[in-house]
Amino acid sequence: MHRPGLVVAIALVVPALAHAEPSVTESAPEHRAAIAVNPPFRWLDGNAFAVSAYGAVTDHLVVRGNVSRYDYDLNAVAALIEIAGQAEDEGSYRGHVTDLGAGVMWFPRALWSGPTLEGGLLVRARDLGYQDAFASPPDLETHTTVVAGRALAGWSWLLGDRAFVSFAVGLSVGREWGKEIAMPDELDPRMVEANVDRRYLSAEGFGRIGVAFGL
């Protein structure tokens, strides 16, 4: 989902973050690995699980691997735009999305503290459906695989010398392959299947709660 405003915001915020003054507390040099999960309140109804593993290769560069699975729903960016435009999404969502990602993070200030920039690759499996009586078709299932490059900008707060809370937002751009199925309904009892091969563009974002440790 293309959100031009998000791109502009990142372009304005990132330079300011990179030149921000360092905090008094920074991570100890020996804490060069970390593990982090998405906020626990997202687990309560089973709609989102994610874990990231980090390994520092220098005092400022970190390799991050990520696995996540979350229910398909109206994303936060789209929801805010909908509220601002006083529109209402009449559709219903079902299914889930599974992500595998790998990237390199840059911490200009210090490991686990301050602004972050990340570039990497994303593989996303989309097995989902959307139903809307006013759409055409009114019930559409999507079963596709996405391979994309991803760029993120964010911030990490170091709590003590090990724990941290971080967030990042950005974009992914790539290619999507698979199939879409127009499901039978009262107006059209046929099931129509079509192959998908198209460009993929999506807003991205994540939050993590983690702890760093020594290797």
PDB file of C-alpha atoms in Angstrom:
ATOM      1  CA  MET A   1       0.000   0.000   0.000  1.00  0.00           C
ATOM      2  CA  HIS A   2       1.581   3.172  -1.161  1.00  0.00           C
ATOM      3  CA  ARG A   3       1.602   5.945   1.461  1.00  0.00           C
ATOM      4  CA  PRO A   4       3.499   9.001   0.076  1.00  0.00           C
ATOM      5  CA  GLY A   5       3.105  10.824   3.386  1.00  0.00           C
ATOM      6  CA  LEU A   6       5.081   8.111   5.134  1.00  0.00           C
ATOM      7  CA  VAL A   7       8.022   8.600   2.770  1.00  0.00           C
ATOM      8  CA  VAL A   8       8.038  12.349   3.395  1.00  0.00           C
ATOM      9  CA  ALA A   9       7.896  11.829   7.155  1.00  0.00           C
ATOM     10  CA  ILE A  10      10.853   9.461   7.106  1.00  0.00           C
ATOM     11  CA  ALA A  11      12.873  11.882   4.942  1.00  0.00           C
ATOM     12  CA  LEU A  12      12.293  14.674   7.460  1.00  0.00           C
ATOM     13  CA  VAL A  13      12.718  12.700  10.674  1.00  0.00           C
ATOM     14  CA  VAL A  14      15.743  10.485   9.973  1.00  0.00           C
ATOM     15  CA  PRO A  15      18.355  13.293   9.569  1.00  0.00           C
ATOM     16  CA  ALA A  16      17.230  14.817  12.849  1.00  0.00           C
ATOM     17  CA  LEU A  17      17.464  11.455  14.613  1.00  0.00           C
ATOM     18  CA  ALA A  18      20.938  10.768  13.302  1.00  0.00           C
ATOM     19  CA  HIS A  19      22.266  14.029  14.805  1.00  0.00           C
ATOM     20  CA  ALA A  20      20.493  13.711  18.136  1.00  0.00           C
ATOM     21  CA  GLU A  21      22.597  13.901  21.305  1.00  0.00           C
ATOM     22  CA  PRO A  22      23.446  10.501  22.823  1.00  0.00           C
ATOM     23  CA  SER A  23      21.826   9.454  26.079  1.00  0.00           C
ATOM     24  CA  VAL A  24      23.803   9.021  29.262  1.00  0.00           C
ATOM     25  CA  THR A  25      23.235   5.254  29.303  1.00  0.00           C
ATOM     26  CA  GLU A  26      24.529   3.201  26.389  1.00  0.00           C
ATOM     27  CA  SER A  27      24.915  -0.533  25.943  1.00  0.00           C
ATOM     28  CA  ALA A  28      28.026  -2.260  27.185  1.00  0.00           C
ATOM     29  CA  PRO A  29      30.337  -3.383  24.355  1.00  0.00           C
ATOM     30  CA  GLU A  30      30.055  -7.045  25.320  1.00  0.00           C
ATOM     31  CA  HIS A  31      26.293  -7.109  24.724  1.00  0.00           C
ATOM     32  CA  ARG A  32      26.577  -7.884  21.034  1.00  0.00           C
ATOM     33  CA  ALA A  33      23.582 -10.171  20.531  1.00  0.00           C
ATOM     34  CA  ALA A  34      19.900  -9.725  21.273  1.00  0.00           C
ATOM     35  CA  ILE A  35      16.504 -11.344  21.030  1.00  0.00           C
ATOM     36  CA  ALA A  36      13.226  -9.417  20.818  1.00  0.00           C
ATOM     37  CA  VAL A  37       9.499 -10.054  20.407  1.00  0.00           C
ATOM     38  CA  ASN A  38       6.492  -7.981  19.421  1.00  0.00           C
ATOM     39  CA  PRO A  39       4.462  -6.389  22.269  1.00  0.00           C
ATOM     40  CA  PRO A  40       2.707  -9.100  24.332  1.00  0.00           C
ATOM     41  CA  PHE A  41      -0.724  -7.457  24.068  1.00  0.00           C
ATOM     42  CA  ARG A  42      -0.666  -8.495  20.399  1.00  0.00           C
ATOM     43  CA  TRP A  43      -0.529 -12.159  21.504  1.00  0.00           C
ATOM     44  CA  LEU A  44      -3.679 -12.085  23.611  1.00  0.00           C
ATOM     45  CA  ASP A  45      -6.166 -12.937  20.876  1.00  0.00           C
ATOM     46  CA  GLY A  46      -3.581 -14.788  18.807  1.00  0.00           C
ATOM     47  CA  ASN A  47      -3.543 -12.214  16.020  1.00  0.00           C
ATOM     48  CA  ALA A  48       0.209 -11.502  15.861  1.00  0.00           C
ATOM     49  CA  PHE A  49       3.424 -13.273  16.855  1.00  0.00           C
ATOM     50  CA  ALA A  50       6.897 -12.072  15.913  1.00  0.00           C
ATOM     51  CA  VAL A  51      10.480 -12.658  16.999  1.00  0.00           C
ATOM     52  CA  SER A  52      13.715 -10.993  15.896  1.00  0.00           C
ATOM     53  CA  ALA A  53      17.294 -12.172  16.506  1.00  0.00           C
ATOM     54  CA  TYR A  54      20.185  -9.680  16.340  1.00  0.00           C
ATOM     55  CA  GLY A  55      23.947 -10.084  16.032  1.00  0.00           C
ATOM     56  CA  ALA A  56      26.409  -7.171  16.004  1.00  0.00           C
ATOM     57  CA  VAL A  57      29.177  -7.334  13.397  1.00  0.00           C
ATOM     58  CA  THR A  58      30.695  -3.959  14.432  1.00  0.00           C
ATOM     59  CA  ASP A  59      29.980  -1.383  17.141  1.00  0.00           C
ATOM     60  CA  HIS A  60      27.305   0.154  14.885  1.00  0.00           C
ATOM     61  CA  LEU A  61      26.190  -2.529  12.394  1.00  0.00           C
ATOM     62  CA  VAL A  62      23.832  -5.353  13.325  1.00  0.00           C
ATOM     63  CA  VAL A  63      22.370  -8.235  11.328  1.00  0.00           C
ATOM     64  CA  ARG A  64      18.688  -8.852  12.140  1.00  0.00           C
ATOM     65  CA  GLY A  65      16.611 -11.897  11.259  1.00  0.00           C
ATOM     66  CA  ASN A  66      12.840 -11.804  11.701  1.00  0.00           C
ATOM     67  CA  VAL A  67       9.944 -14.277  11.672  1.00  0.00           C
ATOM     68  CA  SER A  68       6.351 -13.146  12.109  1.00  0.00           C
ATOM     69  CA  ARG A  69       2.801 -14.335  11.549  1.00  0.00           C
ATOM     70  CA  TYR A  70      -0.214 -12.080  11.874  1.00  0.00           C
ATOM     71  CA  ASP A  71      -3.886 -12.039  11.007  1.00  0.00           C
ATOM     72  CA  TYR A  72      -4.962 -10.135   7.923  1.00  0.00           C
ATOM     73  CA  ASP A  73      -6.776  -6.938   8.880  1.00  0.00           C
ATOM     74  CA  LEU A  74      -6.992  -3.255   8.086  1.00  0.00           C
ATOM     75  CA  ASN A  75      -3.490  -1.968   8.846  1.00  0.00           C
ATOM     76  CA  ALA A  76      -2.859   0.961  11.172  1.00  0.00           C
ATOM     77  CA  VAL A  77      -1.799   3.366   8.393  1.00  0.00           C
ATOM     78  CA  ALA A  78      -4.895   2.648   6.330  1.00  0.00           C
ATOM     79  CA  ALA A  79      -7.086   2.951   9.444  1.00  0.00           C
ATOM     80  CA  LEU A  80      -5.738   6.441  10.211  1.00  0.00           C
ATOM     81  CA  ILE A  81      -6.343   7.580   6.635  1.00  0.00           C
ATOM     82  CA  GLU A  82      -9.854   6.150   6.799  1.00  0.00           C
ATOM     83  CA  ILE A  83     -10.582   8.066  10.018  1.00  0.00           C
ATOM     84  CA  ALA A  84      -9.148  11.305   8.591  1.00  0.00           C
ATOM     85  CA  GLY A  85     -11.283  10.951   5.483  1.00  0.00           C
ATOM     86  CA  GLN A  86     -14.331   9.995   7.553  1.00  0.00           C
ATOM     87  CA  ALA A  87     -14.749   6.939   5.380  1.00  0.00           C
ATOM     88  CA  GLU A  88     -15.766   3.491   6.569  1.00  0.00           C
ATOM     89  CA  ASP A  89     -14.441   0.159   5.394  1.00  0.00           C
ATOM     90  CA  GLU A  90     -17.484  -2.059   4.810  1.00  0.00           C
ATOM     91  CA  GLY A  91     -15.438  -5.182   4.181  1.00  0.00           C
ATOM     92  CA  SER A  92     -14.448  -8.109   6.364  1.00  0.00           C
ATOM     93  CA  TYR A  93     -10.978  -9.662   6.507  1.00  0.00           C
ATOM     94  CA  ARG A  94      -9.802 -13.226   7.041  1.00  0.00           C
ATOM     95  CA  GLY A  95      -6.628 -15.274   6.736  1.00  0.00           C
ATOM     96  CA  HIS A  96      -3.059 -14.541   7.759  1.00  0.00           C
ATOM     97  CA  VAL A  97       0.324 -13.301   6.565  1.00  0.00           C
ATOM     98  CA  THR A  98       3.688 -14.958   7.307  1.00  0.00           C
ATOM     99  CA  ASP A  99       6.962 -13.002   6.991  1.00  0.00           C
ATOM    100  CA  LEU A 100      10.595 -14.076   6.859  1.00  0.00           C
ATOM    101  CA  GLY A 101      13.080 -11.219   6.785  1.00  0.00           C
ATOM    102  CA  ALA A 102      16.794 -10.501   7.012  1.00  0.00           C
ATOM    103  CA  GLY A 103      18.483  -7.121   7.108  1.00  0.00           C
ATOM    104  CA  VAL A 104      21.393  -4.996   8.248  1.00  0.00           C
ATOM    105  CA  MET A 105      20.721  -2.309  10.854  1.00  0.00           C
ATOM    106  CA  TRP A 106      22.862   0.779  11.461  1.00  0.00           C
ATOM    107  CA  PHE A 107      22.974   2.328  14.937  1.00  0.00           C
ATOM    108  CA  PRO A 108      24.742   5.715  14.462  1.00  0.00           C
ATOM    109  CA  ARG A 109      24.870   6.363  18.216  1.00  0.00           C
ATOM    110  CA  ALA A 110      25.562   2.992  19.866  1.00  0.00           C
ATOM    111  CA  LEU A 111      24.304  -0.573  19.834  1.00  0.00           C
ATOM    112  CA  TRP A 112      20.641  -0.829  20.884  1.00  0.00           C
ATOM    113  CA  SER A 113      20.390   2.931  21.510  1.00  0.00           C
ATOM    114  CA  GLY A 114      19.153   5.860  19.444  1.00  0.00           C
ATOM    115  CA  PRO A 115      18.199   6.169  15.767  1.00  0.00           C
ATOM    116  CA  THR A 116      18.248   3.161  13.451  1.00  0.00           C
ATOM    117  CA  LEU A 117      18.290   2.613   9.711  1.00  0.00           C
ATOM    118  CA  GLU A 118      17.744  -0.818   8.161  1.00  0.00           C
ATOM    119  CA  GLY A 119      17.855  -2.324   4.694  1.00  0.00           C
ATOM    120  CA  GLY A 120      17.084  -5.919   3.879  1.00  0.00           C
ATOM    121  CA  LEU A 121      15.058  -8.581   2.101  1.00  0.00           C
ATOM    122  CA  LEU A 122      11.562  -9.844   2.806  1.00  0.00           C
ATOM    123  CA  VAL A 123       9.730 -13.031   1.820  1.00  0.00           C
ATOM    124  CA  ARG A 124       6.003 -12.826   2.576  1.00  0.00           C
ATOM    125  CA  ALA A 125       3.317 -15.506   2.197  1.00  0.00           C
ATOM    126  CA  ARG A 126      -0.164 -13.980   1.867  1.00  0.00           C
ATOM    127  CA  ASP A 127      -3.075 -16.375   2.428  1.00  0.00           C
ATOM    128  CA  LEU A 128      -6.045 -14.145   2.956  1.00  0.00           C
ATOM    129  CA  GLY A 129      -9.520 -13.152   1.927  1.00  0.00           C
ATOM    130  CA  TYR A 130     -11.578  -9.978   1.686  1.00  0.00           C
ATOM    131  CA  GLN A 131     -15.355  -9.811   1.492  1.00  0.00           C
ATOM    132  CA  ASP A 132     -17.351  -6.705   0.621  1.00  0.00           C
ATOM    133  CA  ALA A 133     -20.848  -6.785  -0.812  1.00  0.00           C
ATOM    134  CA  PHE A 134     -20.182  -3.518  -2.670  1.00  0.00           C
ATOM    135  CA  ALA A 135     -16.865  -4.626  -4.211  1.00  0.00           C
ATOM    136  CA  SER A 136     -16.250  -6.470  -7.461  1.00  0.00           C
ATOM    137  CA  PRO A 137     -15.781  -9.328  -6.902  1.00  0.00           C
ATOM    138  CA  PRO A 138     -17.545  -9.285  -3.522  1.00  0.00           C
ATOM    139  CA  ASP A 139     -15.442 -12.144  -2.109  1.00  0.00           C
ATOM    140  CA  LEU A 140     -11.787 -12.477  -3.131  1.00  0.00           C
ATOM    141  CA  GLU A 141      -9.132 -14.853  -1.828  1.00  0.00           C
ATOM    142  CA  THR A 142      -5.410 -14.243  -2.374  1.00  0.00           C
ATOM    143  CA  HIS A 143      -2.690 -16.896  -2.133  1.00  0.00           C
ATOM    144  CA  THR A 144       0.619 -15.340  -3.136  1.00  0.00           C
ATOM    145  CA  THR A 145       4.314 -15.106  -2.297  1.00  0.00           C
ATOM    146  CA  VAL A 146       6.123 -11.759  -2.180  1.00  0.00           C
ATOM    147  CA  VAL A 147       9.861 -11.216  -2.536  1.00  0.00           C
ATOM    148  CA  ALA A 148      10.823  -7.617  -1.779  1.00  0.00           C
ATOM    149  CA  GLY A 149      13.503  -5.223  -0.629  1.00  0.00           C
ATOM    150  CA  ARG A 150      12.688  -3.387   2.577  1.00  0.00           C
ATOM    151  CA  ALA A 151      13.925  -0.065   4.030  1.00  0.00           C
ATOM    152  CA  LEU A 152      13.106   1.018   7.595  1.00  0.00           C
ATOM    153  CA  ALA A 153      13.900   3.945   9.878  1.00  0.00           C
ATOM    154  CA  GLY A 154      13.246   3.991  13.608  1.00  0.00           C
ATOM    155  CA  TRP A 155      14.441   4.447  17.150  1.00  0.00           C
ATOM    156  CA  SER A 156      15.649   2.181  19.968  1.00  0.00           C
ATOM    157  CA  TRP A 157      15.411   3.050  23.671  1.00  0.00           C
ATOM    158  CA  LEU A 158      17.960   1.313  25.889  1.00  0.00           C
ATOM    159  CA  LEU A 159      16.632   0.570  29.395  1.00  0.00           C
ATOM    160  CA  GLY A 160      19.559  -0.013  31.742  1.00  0.00           C
ATOM    161  CA  ASP A 161      22.389  -1.763  29.924  1.00  0.00           C
ATOM    162  CA  ARG A 162      20.505  -4.688  28.311  1.00  0.00           C
ATOM    163  CA  ALA A 163      16.759  -4.234  27.797  1.00  0.00           C
ATOM    164  CA  PHE A 164      15.462  -2.143  24.917  1.00  0.00           C
ATOM    165  CA  VAL A 165      12.249  -1.064  23.219  1.00  0.00           C
ATOM    166  CA  SER A 166      12.350  -0.245  19.521  1.00  0.00           C
ATOM    167  CA  PHE A 167      10.115   0.671  16.611  1.00  0.00           C
ATOM    168  CA  ALA A 168      10.601   1.274  12.904  1.00  0.00           C
ATOM    169  CA  VAL A 169       8.543   2.271   9.861  1.00  0.00           C
ATOM    170  CA  GLY A 170       9.285   2.154   6.163  1.00  0.00           C
ATOM    171  CA  LEU A 171       8.446   0.619   2.803  1.00  0.00           C
ATOM    172  CA  SER A 172       8.873  -2.661   0.953  1.00  0.00           C
ATOM    173  CA  VAL A 173       9.056  -2.875  -2.841  1.00  0.00           C
ATOM    174  CA  GLY A 174       9.210  -6.095  -4.835  1.00  0.00           C
ATOM    175  CA  ARG A 175       7.247  -8.674  -6.797  1.00  0.00           C
ATOM    176  CA  GLU A 176       4.208 -10.792  -5.973  1.00  0.00           C
ATOM    177  CA  TRP A 177       3.325 -14.150  -7.563  1.00  0.00           C
ATOM    178  CA  GLY A 178       0.501 -16.626  -7.015  1.00  0.00           C
ATOM    179  CA  LYS A 179      -3.230 -16.679  -7.596  1.00  0.00           C
ATOM    180  CA  GLU A 180      -6.436 -14.877  -6.721  1.00  0.00           C
ATOM    181  CA  ILE A 181      -9.797 -16.608  -6.521  1.00  0.00           C
ATOM    182  CA  ALA A 182     -13.165 -14.908  -6.892  1.00  0.00           C
ATOM    183  CA  MET A 183     -15.308 -17.022  -4.576  1.00  0.00           C
ATOM    184  CA  PRO A 184     -18.915 -18.009  -5.356  1.00  0.00           C
ATOM    185  CA  ASP A 185     -21.658 -15.856  -3.880  1.00  0.00           C
ATOM    186  CA  GLU A 186     -25.384 -15.236  -4.272  1.00  0.00           C
ATOM    187  CA  LEU A 187     -24.923 -12.913  -7.241  1.00  0.00           C
ATOM    188  CA  ASP A 188     -22.356 -15.064  -9.061  1.00  0.00           C
ATOM    189  CA  PRO A 189     -22.143 -18.811  -8.263  1.00  0.00           C
ATOM    190  CA  ARG A 190     -18.939 -19.267 -10.288  1.00  0.00           C
ATOM    191  CA  MET A 191     -15.461 -19.627  -8.818  1.00  0.00           C
ATOM    192  CA  VAL A 192     -12.943 -17.780 -11.006  1.00  0.00           C
ATOM    193  CA  GLU A 193      -9.206 -18.266 -10.524  1.00  0.00           C
ATOM    194  CA  ALA A 194      -6.560 -15.926 -11.950  1.00  0.00           C
ATOM    195  CA  ASN A 195      -2.773 -15.992 -11.877  1.00  0.00           C
ATOM    196  CA  VAL A 196      -0.986 -13.080 -10.198  1.00  0.00           C
ATOM    197  CA  ASP A 197       2.334 -11.565 -11.294  1.00  0.00           C
ATOM    198  CA  ARG A 198       2.579  -7.938 -10.280  1.00  0.00           C
ATOM    199  CA  ARG A 199       4.623  -5.257  -8.564  1.00  0.00           C
ATOM    200  CA  TYR A 200       4.278  -5.137  -4.791  1.00  0.00           C
ATOM    201  CA  LEU A 201       4.478  -1.971  -2.698  1.00  0.00           C
ATOM    202  CA  SER A 202       3.602  -1.860   0.981  1.00  0.00           C
ATOM    203  CA  ALA A 203       3.994   0.311   4.069  1.00  0.00           C
ATOM    204  CA  GLU A 204       5.885  -1.492   6.843  1.00  0.00           C
ATOM    205  CA  GLY A 205       6.186  -1.070  10.573  1.00  0.00           C
ATOM    206  CA  PHE A 206       7.087  -3.012  13.702  1.00  0.00           C
ATOM    207  CA  GLY A 207       7.630  -2.690  17.435  1.00  0.00           C
ATOM    208  CA  ARG A 208       9.932  -4.881  19.530  1.00  0.00           C
ATOM    209  CA  ILE A 209      10.735  -5.465  23.202  1.00  0.00           C
ATOM    210  CA  GLY A 210      14.116  -7.127  23.639  1.00  0.00           C
ATOM    211  CA  VAL A 211      17.171  -7.923  25.708  1.00  0.00           C
ATOM    212  CA  ALA A 212      20.836  -7.844  24.705  1.00  0.00           C
ATOM    213  CA  PHE A 213      23.429 -10.319  25.946  1.00  0.00           C
ATOM    214  CA  GLY A 214      27.037 -11.327  25.418  1.00  0.00           C
ATOM    215  CA  LEU A 215      28.264 -14.010  23.044  1.00  0.00           C
TER     216      LEU A 215
END
